[in-house]
Short mmCIF file of C-alpha atoms and ligand atoms in Angstrom, two decimals:
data_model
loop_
_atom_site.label_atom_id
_atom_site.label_comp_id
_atom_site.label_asym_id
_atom_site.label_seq_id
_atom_site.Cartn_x
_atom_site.Cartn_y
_atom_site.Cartn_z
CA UNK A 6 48.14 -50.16 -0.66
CA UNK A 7 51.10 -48.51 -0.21
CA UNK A 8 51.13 -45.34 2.13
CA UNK A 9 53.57 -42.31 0.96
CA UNK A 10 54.80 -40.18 3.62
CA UNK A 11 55.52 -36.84 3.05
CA UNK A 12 57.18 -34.69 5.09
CA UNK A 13 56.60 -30.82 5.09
CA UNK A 14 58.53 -28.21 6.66
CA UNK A 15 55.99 -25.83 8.01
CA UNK A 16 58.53 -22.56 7.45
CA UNK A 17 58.49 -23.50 3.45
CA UNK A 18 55.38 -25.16 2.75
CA UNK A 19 55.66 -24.86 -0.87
CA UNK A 20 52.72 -25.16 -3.66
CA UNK A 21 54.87 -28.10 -4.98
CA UNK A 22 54.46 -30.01 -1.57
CA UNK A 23 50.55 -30.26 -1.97
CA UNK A 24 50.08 -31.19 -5.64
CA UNK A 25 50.01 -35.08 -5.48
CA UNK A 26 47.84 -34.55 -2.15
CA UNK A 27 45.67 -32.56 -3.75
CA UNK A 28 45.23 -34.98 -6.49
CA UNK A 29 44.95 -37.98 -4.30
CA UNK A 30 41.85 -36.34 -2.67
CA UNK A 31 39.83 -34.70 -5.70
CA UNK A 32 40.36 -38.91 -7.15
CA UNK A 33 38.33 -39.49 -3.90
CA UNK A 34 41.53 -41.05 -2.18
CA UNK A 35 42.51 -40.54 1.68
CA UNK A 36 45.25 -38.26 2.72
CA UNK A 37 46.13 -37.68 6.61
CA UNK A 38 47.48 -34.12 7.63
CA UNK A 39 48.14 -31.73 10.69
CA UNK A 40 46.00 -29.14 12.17
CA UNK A 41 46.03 -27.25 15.20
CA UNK A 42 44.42 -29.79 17.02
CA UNK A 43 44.94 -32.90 16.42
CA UNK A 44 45.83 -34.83 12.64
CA UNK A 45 42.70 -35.66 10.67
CA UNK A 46 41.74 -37.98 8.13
CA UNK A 47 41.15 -35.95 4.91
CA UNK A 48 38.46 -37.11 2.08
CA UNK A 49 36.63 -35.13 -0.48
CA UNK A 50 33.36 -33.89 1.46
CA UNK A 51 31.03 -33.63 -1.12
CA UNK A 52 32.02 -37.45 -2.60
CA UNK A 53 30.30 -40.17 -0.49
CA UNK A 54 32.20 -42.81 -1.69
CA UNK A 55 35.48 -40.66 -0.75
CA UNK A 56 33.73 -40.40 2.84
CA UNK A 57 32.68 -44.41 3.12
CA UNK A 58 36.78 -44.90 2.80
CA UNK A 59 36.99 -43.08 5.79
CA UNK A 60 34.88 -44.99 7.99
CA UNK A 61 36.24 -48.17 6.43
CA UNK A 62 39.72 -47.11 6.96
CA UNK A 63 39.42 -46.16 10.76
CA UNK A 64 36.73 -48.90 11.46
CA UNK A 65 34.44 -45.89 12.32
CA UNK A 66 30.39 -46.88 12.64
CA UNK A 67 29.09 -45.00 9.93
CA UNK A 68 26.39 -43.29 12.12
CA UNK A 69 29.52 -41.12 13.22
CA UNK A 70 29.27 -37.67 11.37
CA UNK A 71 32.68 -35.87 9.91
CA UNK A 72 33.48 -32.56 10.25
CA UNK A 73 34.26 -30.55 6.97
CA UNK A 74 37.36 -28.89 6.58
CA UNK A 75 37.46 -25.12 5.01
CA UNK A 76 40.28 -22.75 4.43
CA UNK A 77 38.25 -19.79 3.16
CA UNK A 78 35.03 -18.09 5.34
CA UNK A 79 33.12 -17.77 1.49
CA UNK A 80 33.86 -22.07 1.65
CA UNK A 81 30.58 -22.06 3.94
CA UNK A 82 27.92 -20.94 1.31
CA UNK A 83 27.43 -23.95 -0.25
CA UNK A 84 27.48 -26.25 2.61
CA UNK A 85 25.35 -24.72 4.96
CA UNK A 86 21.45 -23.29 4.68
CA UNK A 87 22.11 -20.52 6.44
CA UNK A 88 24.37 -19.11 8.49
CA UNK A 89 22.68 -17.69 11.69
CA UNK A 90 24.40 -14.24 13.08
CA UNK A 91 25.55 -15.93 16.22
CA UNK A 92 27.65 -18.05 14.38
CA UNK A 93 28.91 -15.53 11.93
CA UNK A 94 30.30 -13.56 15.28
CA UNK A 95 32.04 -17.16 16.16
CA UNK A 96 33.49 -17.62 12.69
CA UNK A 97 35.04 -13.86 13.08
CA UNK A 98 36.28 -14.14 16.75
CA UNK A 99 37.76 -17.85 16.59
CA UNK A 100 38.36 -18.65 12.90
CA UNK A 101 40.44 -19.97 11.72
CA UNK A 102 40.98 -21.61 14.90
CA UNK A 103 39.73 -24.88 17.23
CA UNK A 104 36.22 -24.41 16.73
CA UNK A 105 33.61 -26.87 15.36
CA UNK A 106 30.06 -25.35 14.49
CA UNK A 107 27.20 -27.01 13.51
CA UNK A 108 24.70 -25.93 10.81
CA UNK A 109 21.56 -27.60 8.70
CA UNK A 110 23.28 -28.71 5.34
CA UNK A 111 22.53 -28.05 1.78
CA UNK A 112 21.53 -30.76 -0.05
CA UNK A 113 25.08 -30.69 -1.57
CA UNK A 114 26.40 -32.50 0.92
CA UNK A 115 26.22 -36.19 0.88
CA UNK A 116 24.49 -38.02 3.98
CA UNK A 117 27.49 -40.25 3.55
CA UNK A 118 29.49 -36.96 5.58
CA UNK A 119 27.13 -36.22 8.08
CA UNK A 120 26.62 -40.14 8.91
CA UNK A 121 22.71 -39.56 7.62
CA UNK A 122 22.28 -36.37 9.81
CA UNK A 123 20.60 -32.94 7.79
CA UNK A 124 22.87 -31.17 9.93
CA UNK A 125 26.64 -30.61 9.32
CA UNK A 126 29.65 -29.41 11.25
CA UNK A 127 32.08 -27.14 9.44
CA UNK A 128 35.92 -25.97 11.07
CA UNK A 129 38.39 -23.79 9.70
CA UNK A 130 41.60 -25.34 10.96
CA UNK A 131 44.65 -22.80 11.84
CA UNK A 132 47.50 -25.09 10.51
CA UNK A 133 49.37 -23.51 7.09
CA UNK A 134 49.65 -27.10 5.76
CA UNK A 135 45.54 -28.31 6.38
CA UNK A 136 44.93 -24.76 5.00
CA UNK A 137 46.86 -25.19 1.73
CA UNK A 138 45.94 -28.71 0.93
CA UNK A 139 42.43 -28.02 1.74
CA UNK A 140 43.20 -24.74 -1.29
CA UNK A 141 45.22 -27.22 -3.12
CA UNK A 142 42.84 -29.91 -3.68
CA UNK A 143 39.92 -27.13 -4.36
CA UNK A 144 37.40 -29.17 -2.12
CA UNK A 145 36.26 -29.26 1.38
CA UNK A 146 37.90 -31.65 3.35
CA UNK A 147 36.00 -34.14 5.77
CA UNK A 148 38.19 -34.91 8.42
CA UNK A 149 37.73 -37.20 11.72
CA UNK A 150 41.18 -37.69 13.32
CA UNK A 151 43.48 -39.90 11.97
CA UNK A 152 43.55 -43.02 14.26
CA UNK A 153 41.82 -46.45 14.23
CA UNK A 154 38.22 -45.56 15.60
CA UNK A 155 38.90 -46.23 19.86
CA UNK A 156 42.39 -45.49 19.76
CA UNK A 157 44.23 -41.82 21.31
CA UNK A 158 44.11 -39.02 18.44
CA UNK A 159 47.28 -38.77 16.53
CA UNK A 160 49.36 -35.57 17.12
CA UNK A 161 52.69 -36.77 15.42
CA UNK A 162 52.49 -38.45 12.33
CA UNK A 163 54.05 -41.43 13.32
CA UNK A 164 50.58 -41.98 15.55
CA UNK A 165 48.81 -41.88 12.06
CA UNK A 166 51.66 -44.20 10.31
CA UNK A 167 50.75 -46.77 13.50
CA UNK A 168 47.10 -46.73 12.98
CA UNK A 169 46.75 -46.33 9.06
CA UNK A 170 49.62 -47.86 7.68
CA UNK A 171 48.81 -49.51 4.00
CA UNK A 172 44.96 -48.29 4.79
CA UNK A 173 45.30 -44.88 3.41
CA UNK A 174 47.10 -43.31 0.25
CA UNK A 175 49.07 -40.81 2.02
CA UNK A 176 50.47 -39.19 5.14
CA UNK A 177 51.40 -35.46 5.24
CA UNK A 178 53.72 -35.46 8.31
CA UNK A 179 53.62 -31.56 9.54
CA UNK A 180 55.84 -32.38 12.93
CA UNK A 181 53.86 -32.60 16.37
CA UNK A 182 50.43 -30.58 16.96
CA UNK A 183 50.26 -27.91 18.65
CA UNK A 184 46.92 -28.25 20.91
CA UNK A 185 46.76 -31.69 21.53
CA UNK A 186 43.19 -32.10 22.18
CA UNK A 187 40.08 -32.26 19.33
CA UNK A 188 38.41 -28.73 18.28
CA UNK A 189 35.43 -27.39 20.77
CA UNK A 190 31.96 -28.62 19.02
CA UNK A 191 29.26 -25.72 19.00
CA UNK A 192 25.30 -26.88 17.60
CA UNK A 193 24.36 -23.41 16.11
CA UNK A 194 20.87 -25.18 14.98
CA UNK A 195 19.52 -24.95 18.53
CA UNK A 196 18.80 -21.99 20.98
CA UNK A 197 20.88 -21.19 22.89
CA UNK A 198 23.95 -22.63 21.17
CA UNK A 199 25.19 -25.81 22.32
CA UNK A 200 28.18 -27.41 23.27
CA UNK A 201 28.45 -30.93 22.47
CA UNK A 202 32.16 -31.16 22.78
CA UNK A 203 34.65 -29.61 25.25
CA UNK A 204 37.96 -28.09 23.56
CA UNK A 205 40.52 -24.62 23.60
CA UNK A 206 37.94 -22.73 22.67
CA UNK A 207 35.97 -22.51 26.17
CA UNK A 208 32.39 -22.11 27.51
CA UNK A 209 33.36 -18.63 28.72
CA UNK A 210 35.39 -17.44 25.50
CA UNK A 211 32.20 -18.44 23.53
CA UNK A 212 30.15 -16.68 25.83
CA UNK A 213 31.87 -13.57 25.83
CA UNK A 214 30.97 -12.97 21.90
CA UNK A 215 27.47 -14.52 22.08
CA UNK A 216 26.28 -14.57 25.29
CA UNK A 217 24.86 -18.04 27.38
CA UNK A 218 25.14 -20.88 25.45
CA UNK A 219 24.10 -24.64 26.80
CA UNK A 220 26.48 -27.45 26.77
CA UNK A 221 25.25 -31.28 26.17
CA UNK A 222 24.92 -33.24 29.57
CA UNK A 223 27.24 -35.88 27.99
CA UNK A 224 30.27 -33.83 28.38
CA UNK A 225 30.21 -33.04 31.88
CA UNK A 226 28.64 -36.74 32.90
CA UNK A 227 31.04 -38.50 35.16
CA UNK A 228 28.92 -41.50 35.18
CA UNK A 229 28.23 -43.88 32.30
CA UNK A 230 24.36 -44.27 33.69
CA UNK A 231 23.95 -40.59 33.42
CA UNK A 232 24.48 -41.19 29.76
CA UNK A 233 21.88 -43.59 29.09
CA UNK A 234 19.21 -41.68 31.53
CA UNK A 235 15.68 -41.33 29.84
CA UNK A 236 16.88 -42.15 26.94
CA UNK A 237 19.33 -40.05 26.85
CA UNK A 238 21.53 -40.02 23.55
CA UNK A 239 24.56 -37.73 23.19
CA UNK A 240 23.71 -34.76 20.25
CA UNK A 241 27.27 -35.90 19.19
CA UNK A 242 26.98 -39.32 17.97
CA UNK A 243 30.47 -39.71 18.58
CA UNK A 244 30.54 -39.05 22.42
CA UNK A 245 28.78 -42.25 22.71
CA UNK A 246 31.41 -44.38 21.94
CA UNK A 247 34.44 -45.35 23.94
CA UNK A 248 36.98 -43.17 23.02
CA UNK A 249 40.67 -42.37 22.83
CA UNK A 250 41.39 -45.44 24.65
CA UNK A 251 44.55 -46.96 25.38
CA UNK A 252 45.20 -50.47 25.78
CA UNK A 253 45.37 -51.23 29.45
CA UNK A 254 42.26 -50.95 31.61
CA UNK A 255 42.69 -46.87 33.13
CA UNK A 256 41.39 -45.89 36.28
CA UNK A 257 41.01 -42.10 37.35
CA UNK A 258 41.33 -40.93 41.03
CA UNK A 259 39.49 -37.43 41.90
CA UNK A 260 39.71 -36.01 45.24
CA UNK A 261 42.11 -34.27 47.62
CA UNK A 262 45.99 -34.53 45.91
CA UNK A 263 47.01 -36.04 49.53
CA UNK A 264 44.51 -38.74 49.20
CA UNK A 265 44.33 -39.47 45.56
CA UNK A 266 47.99 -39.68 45.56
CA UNK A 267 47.82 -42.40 48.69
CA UNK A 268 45.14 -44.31 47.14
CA UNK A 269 46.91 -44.52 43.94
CA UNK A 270 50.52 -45.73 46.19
CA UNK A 271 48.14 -48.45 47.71
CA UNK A 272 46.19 -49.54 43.98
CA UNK A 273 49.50 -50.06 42.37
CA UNK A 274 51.86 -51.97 45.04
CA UNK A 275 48.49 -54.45 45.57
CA UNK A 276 48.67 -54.84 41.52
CA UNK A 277 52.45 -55.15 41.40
CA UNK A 278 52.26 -57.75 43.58
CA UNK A 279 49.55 -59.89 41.47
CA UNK A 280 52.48 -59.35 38.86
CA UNK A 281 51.20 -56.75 37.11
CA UNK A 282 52.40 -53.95 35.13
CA UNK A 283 51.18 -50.90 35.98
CA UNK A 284 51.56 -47.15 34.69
CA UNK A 285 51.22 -44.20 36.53
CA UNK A 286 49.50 -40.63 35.24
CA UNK A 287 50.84 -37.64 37.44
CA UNK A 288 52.14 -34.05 37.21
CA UNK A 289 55.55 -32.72 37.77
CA UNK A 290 54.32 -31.62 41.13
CA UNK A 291 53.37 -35.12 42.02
CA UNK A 292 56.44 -36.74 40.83
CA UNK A 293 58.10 -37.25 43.62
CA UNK A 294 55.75 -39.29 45.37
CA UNK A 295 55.66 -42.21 43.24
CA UNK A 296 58.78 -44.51 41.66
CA UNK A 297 58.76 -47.18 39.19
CA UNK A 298 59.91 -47.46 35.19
CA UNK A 299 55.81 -46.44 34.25
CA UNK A 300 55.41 -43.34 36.13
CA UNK A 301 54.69 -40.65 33.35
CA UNK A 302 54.69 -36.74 34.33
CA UNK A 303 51.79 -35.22 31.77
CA UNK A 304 53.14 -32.12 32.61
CA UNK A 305 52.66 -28.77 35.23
CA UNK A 306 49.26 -28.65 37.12
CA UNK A 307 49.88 -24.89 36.32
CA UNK A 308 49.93 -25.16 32.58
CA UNK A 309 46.88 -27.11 31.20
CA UNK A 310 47.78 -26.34 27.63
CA UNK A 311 51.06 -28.70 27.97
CA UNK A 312 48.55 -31.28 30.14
CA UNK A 313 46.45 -30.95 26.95
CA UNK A 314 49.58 -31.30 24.37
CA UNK A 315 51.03 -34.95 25.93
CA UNK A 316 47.46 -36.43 26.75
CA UNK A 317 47.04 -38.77 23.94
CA UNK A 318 50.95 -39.49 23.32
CA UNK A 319 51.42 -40.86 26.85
CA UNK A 320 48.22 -42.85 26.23
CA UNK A 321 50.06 -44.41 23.32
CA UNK A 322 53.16 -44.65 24.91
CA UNK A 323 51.78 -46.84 27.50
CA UNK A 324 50.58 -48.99 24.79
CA UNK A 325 54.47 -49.46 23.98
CA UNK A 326 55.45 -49.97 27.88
CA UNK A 327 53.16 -52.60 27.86
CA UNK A 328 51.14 -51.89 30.46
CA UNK A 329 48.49 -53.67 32.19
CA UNK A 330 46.79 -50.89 34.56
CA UNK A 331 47.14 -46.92 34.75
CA UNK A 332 46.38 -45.27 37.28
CA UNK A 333 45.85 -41.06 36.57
CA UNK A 334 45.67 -38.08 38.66
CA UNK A 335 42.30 -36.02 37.72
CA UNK A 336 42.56 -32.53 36.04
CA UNK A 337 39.63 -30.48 37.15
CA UNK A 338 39.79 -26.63 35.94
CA UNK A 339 38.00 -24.40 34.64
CA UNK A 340 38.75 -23.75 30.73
CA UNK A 341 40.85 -26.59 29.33
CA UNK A 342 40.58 -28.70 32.27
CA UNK A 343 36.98 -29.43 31.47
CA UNK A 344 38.58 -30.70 28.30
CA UNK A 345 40.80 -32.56 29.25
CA UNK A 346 38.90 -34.46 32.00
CA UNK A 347 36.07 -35.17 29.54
CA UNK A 348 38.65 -37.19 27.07
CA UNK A 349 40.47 -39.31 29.83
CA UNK A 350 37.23 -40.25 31.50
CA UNK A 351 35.93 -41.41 28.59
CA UNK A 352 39.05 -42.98 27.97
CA UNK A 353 38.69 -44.22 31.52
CA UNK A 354 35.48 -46.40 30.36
CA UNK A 355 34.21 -43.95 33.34
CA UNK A 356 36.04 -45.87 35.81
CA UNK A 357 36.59 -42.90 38.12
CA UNK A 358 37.33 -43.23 41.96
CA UNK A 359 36.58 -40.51 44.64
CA UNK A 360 39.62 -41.17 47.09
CA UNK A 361 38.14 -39.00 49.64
CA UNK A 362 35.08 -41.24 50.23
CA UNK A 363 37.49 -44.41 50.33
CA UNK A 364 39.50 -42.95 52.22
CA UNK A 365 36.71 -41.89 54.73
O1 TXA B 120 39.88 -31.01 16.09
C1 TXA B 120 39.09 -31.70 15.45
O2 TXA B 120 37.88 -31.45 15.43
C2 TXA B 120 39.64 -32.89 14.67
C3 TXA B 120 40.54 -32.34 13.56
C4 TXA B 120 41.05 -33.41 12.64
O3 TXA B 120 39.88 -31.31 12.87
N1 TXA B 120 38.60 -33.71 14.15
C5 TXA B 120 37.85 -34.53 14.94
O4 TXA B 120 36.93 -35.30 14.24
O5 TXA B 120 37.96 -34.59 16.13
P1 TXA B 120 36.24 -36.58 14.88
O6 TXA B 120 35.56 -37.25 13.75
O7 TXA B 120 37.22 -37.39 15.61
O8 TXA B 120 35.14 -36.01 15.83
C6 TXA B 120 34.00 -35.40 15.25
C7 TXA B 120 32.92 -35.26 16.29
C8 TXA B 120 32.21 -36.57 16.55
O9 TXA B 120 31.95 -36.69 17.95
C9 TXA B 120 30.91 -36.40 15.77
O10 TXA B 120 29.88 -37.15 16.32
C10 TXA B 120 30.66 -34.90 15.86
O11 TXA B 120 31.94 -34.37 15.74
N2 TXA B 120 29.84 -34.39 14.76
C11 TXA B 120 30.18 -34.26 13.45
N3 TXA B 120 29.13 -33.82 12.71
C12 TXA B 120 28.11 -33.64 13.57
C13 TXA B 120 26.76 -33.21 13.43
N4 TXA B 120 26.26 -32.88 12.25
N5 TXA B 120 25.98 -33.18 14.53
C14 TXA B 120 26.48 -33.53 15.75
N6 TXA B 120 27.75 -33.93 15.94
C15 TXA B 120 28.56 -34.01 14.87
MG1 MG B 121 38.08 -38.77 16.81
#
């Protein structure tokens, strides 16, 4: 198959833009596009054979629920039982916006969607393009992000045209994302509220409109046997997969900056001189202290957004470099830091090192 690429200038984004994208997707065909967060993978919700193209295309296991895509709050009543006042205060406070919530579905909506689940999650993106081809093609829109299940989340198009080339009908290429990270997952089914995935939308920004809410062990486990504890499973079936995962092996240093940084010096000259390649993760305060053609800045320690924004593109671009072994500075915060640490140490495979105790 062919894939068309489309490019759309956000400032127009004209009717005439979405009509063959809208028609792709109400024939049940796959068309990527940009949202706040991160590009998704766009199929008619309520067609499961529309949805199984998804998981075939991205080699997803199909026990890996989609979110569904809305551009209108009055989208919800048929896709959800019913929608509990808690989350109604969500949807008015953070919609449209990075937020994920979780309801019990109608029978409307195909198992084949919500990966055999009777619940379903349900965003409103904030992107003018998702929002008019979700109006354009007049049906909900499940969505995973647009990369080969394992791989980084796209947030240029050119990450999608990598993955998905000749695997999908069509590519709506909206420019770079603006978040950089997936949406914040909330399970309104359960009380409290849970959070089963860490995004821009925080703990405390939720809690402010609703008061406590829980969030999943899974997302703040920093060790793989936490995760499989008493039969512990993940309420997000995909949090137990390896994730956003870049080609070389990645290992994460936590601790004091003076020691991480001197344990990470050590790490790579001993692998440079077994001859291997190997990348570097740090911050523009860090910089200095390392040298060497793989040594990516991710950004300022004091703005997590940016952090957030490059994460998954200087995942890829180590891919390109070639690399054999990255080694990353850790990003503990409150807010978005959570976020962030949560994707690169499950990018990490968990392979996180406390310099401090190495260092003794
Ligand atoms: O920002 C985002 O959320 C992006 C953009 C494209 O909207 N989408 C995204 O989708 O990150 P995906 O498929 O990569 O991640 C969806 C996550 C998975 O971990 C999945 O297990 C969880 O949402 N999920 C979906 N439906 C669920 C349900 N009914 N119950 C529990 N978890 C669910
Ligand atoms: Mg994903």
């Amino acid at each position: 198959m062919d894939t068309i690429v489309k490019k759309i200038d956000i400032e127009q984004c004209k009717k005439e833009d979405f009509i063959q994208a809208g028609d792709i997707l109400r024939k049940g065909g796959l068309v990527a596009f940009p949202t706040e967060t991160v590009y998704g993978l766009g199929a008619d919700a309520l067609n499961s054979d529309a949805a199984a193209k998804i998981y075939e295309a991205k080699g997803r296991p199909s026990d890996n629920p989609l979110i569904v895509h809305i551009a209108e709050k009055s989208d919800l009543k048929g896709l959800i039982r019913e929608l509990p006042k808690k989350a109604e205060i969500l949807m008015d406070a953070f919609w449209p916006g990075p937020l994920t919530m979780i309801f019990q579905k109608t029978e409307q909506v195909p198992y084949g969607t919500t990966g055999g689940l009777d619940t379903v999650a349900v965003r409103m993106p904030n992107h003018r393009i998702a929002l008019e081809l979700i109006r354009e093609s007049q049906v909900p829109l499940a969505a995973p992000s647009a990369n080969t299940s394992g791989r980084p989340s796209p947030t240029m198009a050119k990450h999608v045209y990598e993955d998905l080339n000749g695997r999908i009908d069509m590519i709506l290429d909206g420019g770079a994302v603006g978040i950089g990270i997936e949406s914040t997952i909330v399970d309104m089914t359960v009380e409290p509220p849970m959070i089963l995935r860490p995004g821009y939308i925080t703990r405390e920004m939720i809690e402010q409109k609703i008061g406590p809410v829980q969030v999943d062990k899974v997302v703040v486990a920093k060790d793989i046997s936490q995760i499989g504890k008493d039969n512990y499973v993940p309420k997000a079936p995909g949090m137990k997969y390896k994730h956003y995962a870049p080609k070389a092996d990645l290992f994460m240093y936590e601790g004091c900056m003076e020691n991480v940084i001197s344990m990470i010096q050590k790490r790579k000259e001993s692998e440079e001189a077994k001859g291997k390649k190997v990348g570097v993760i740090c911050t523009e305060e860090s910089k200095r202290n390392y040298s060497g053609p793989y040594v990516v800045s991710i950004g300022s320690r004091l703005q997590e957004d940016t952090i957030a924004a490059n994460l998954y593109a200087v995942l890829r671009d180590f891919d390109e470099m070639g690399v054999d072994v990255i080694l990353g500075e850790t990003f503990y915060g409150d807010g978005l830091g959570q976020a962030i640490m949560n994707r690169l140490i499950k990018a990490a495979g968990y392979q996180l090192i406390n310099a401090d105790e190495i260092k003794e």
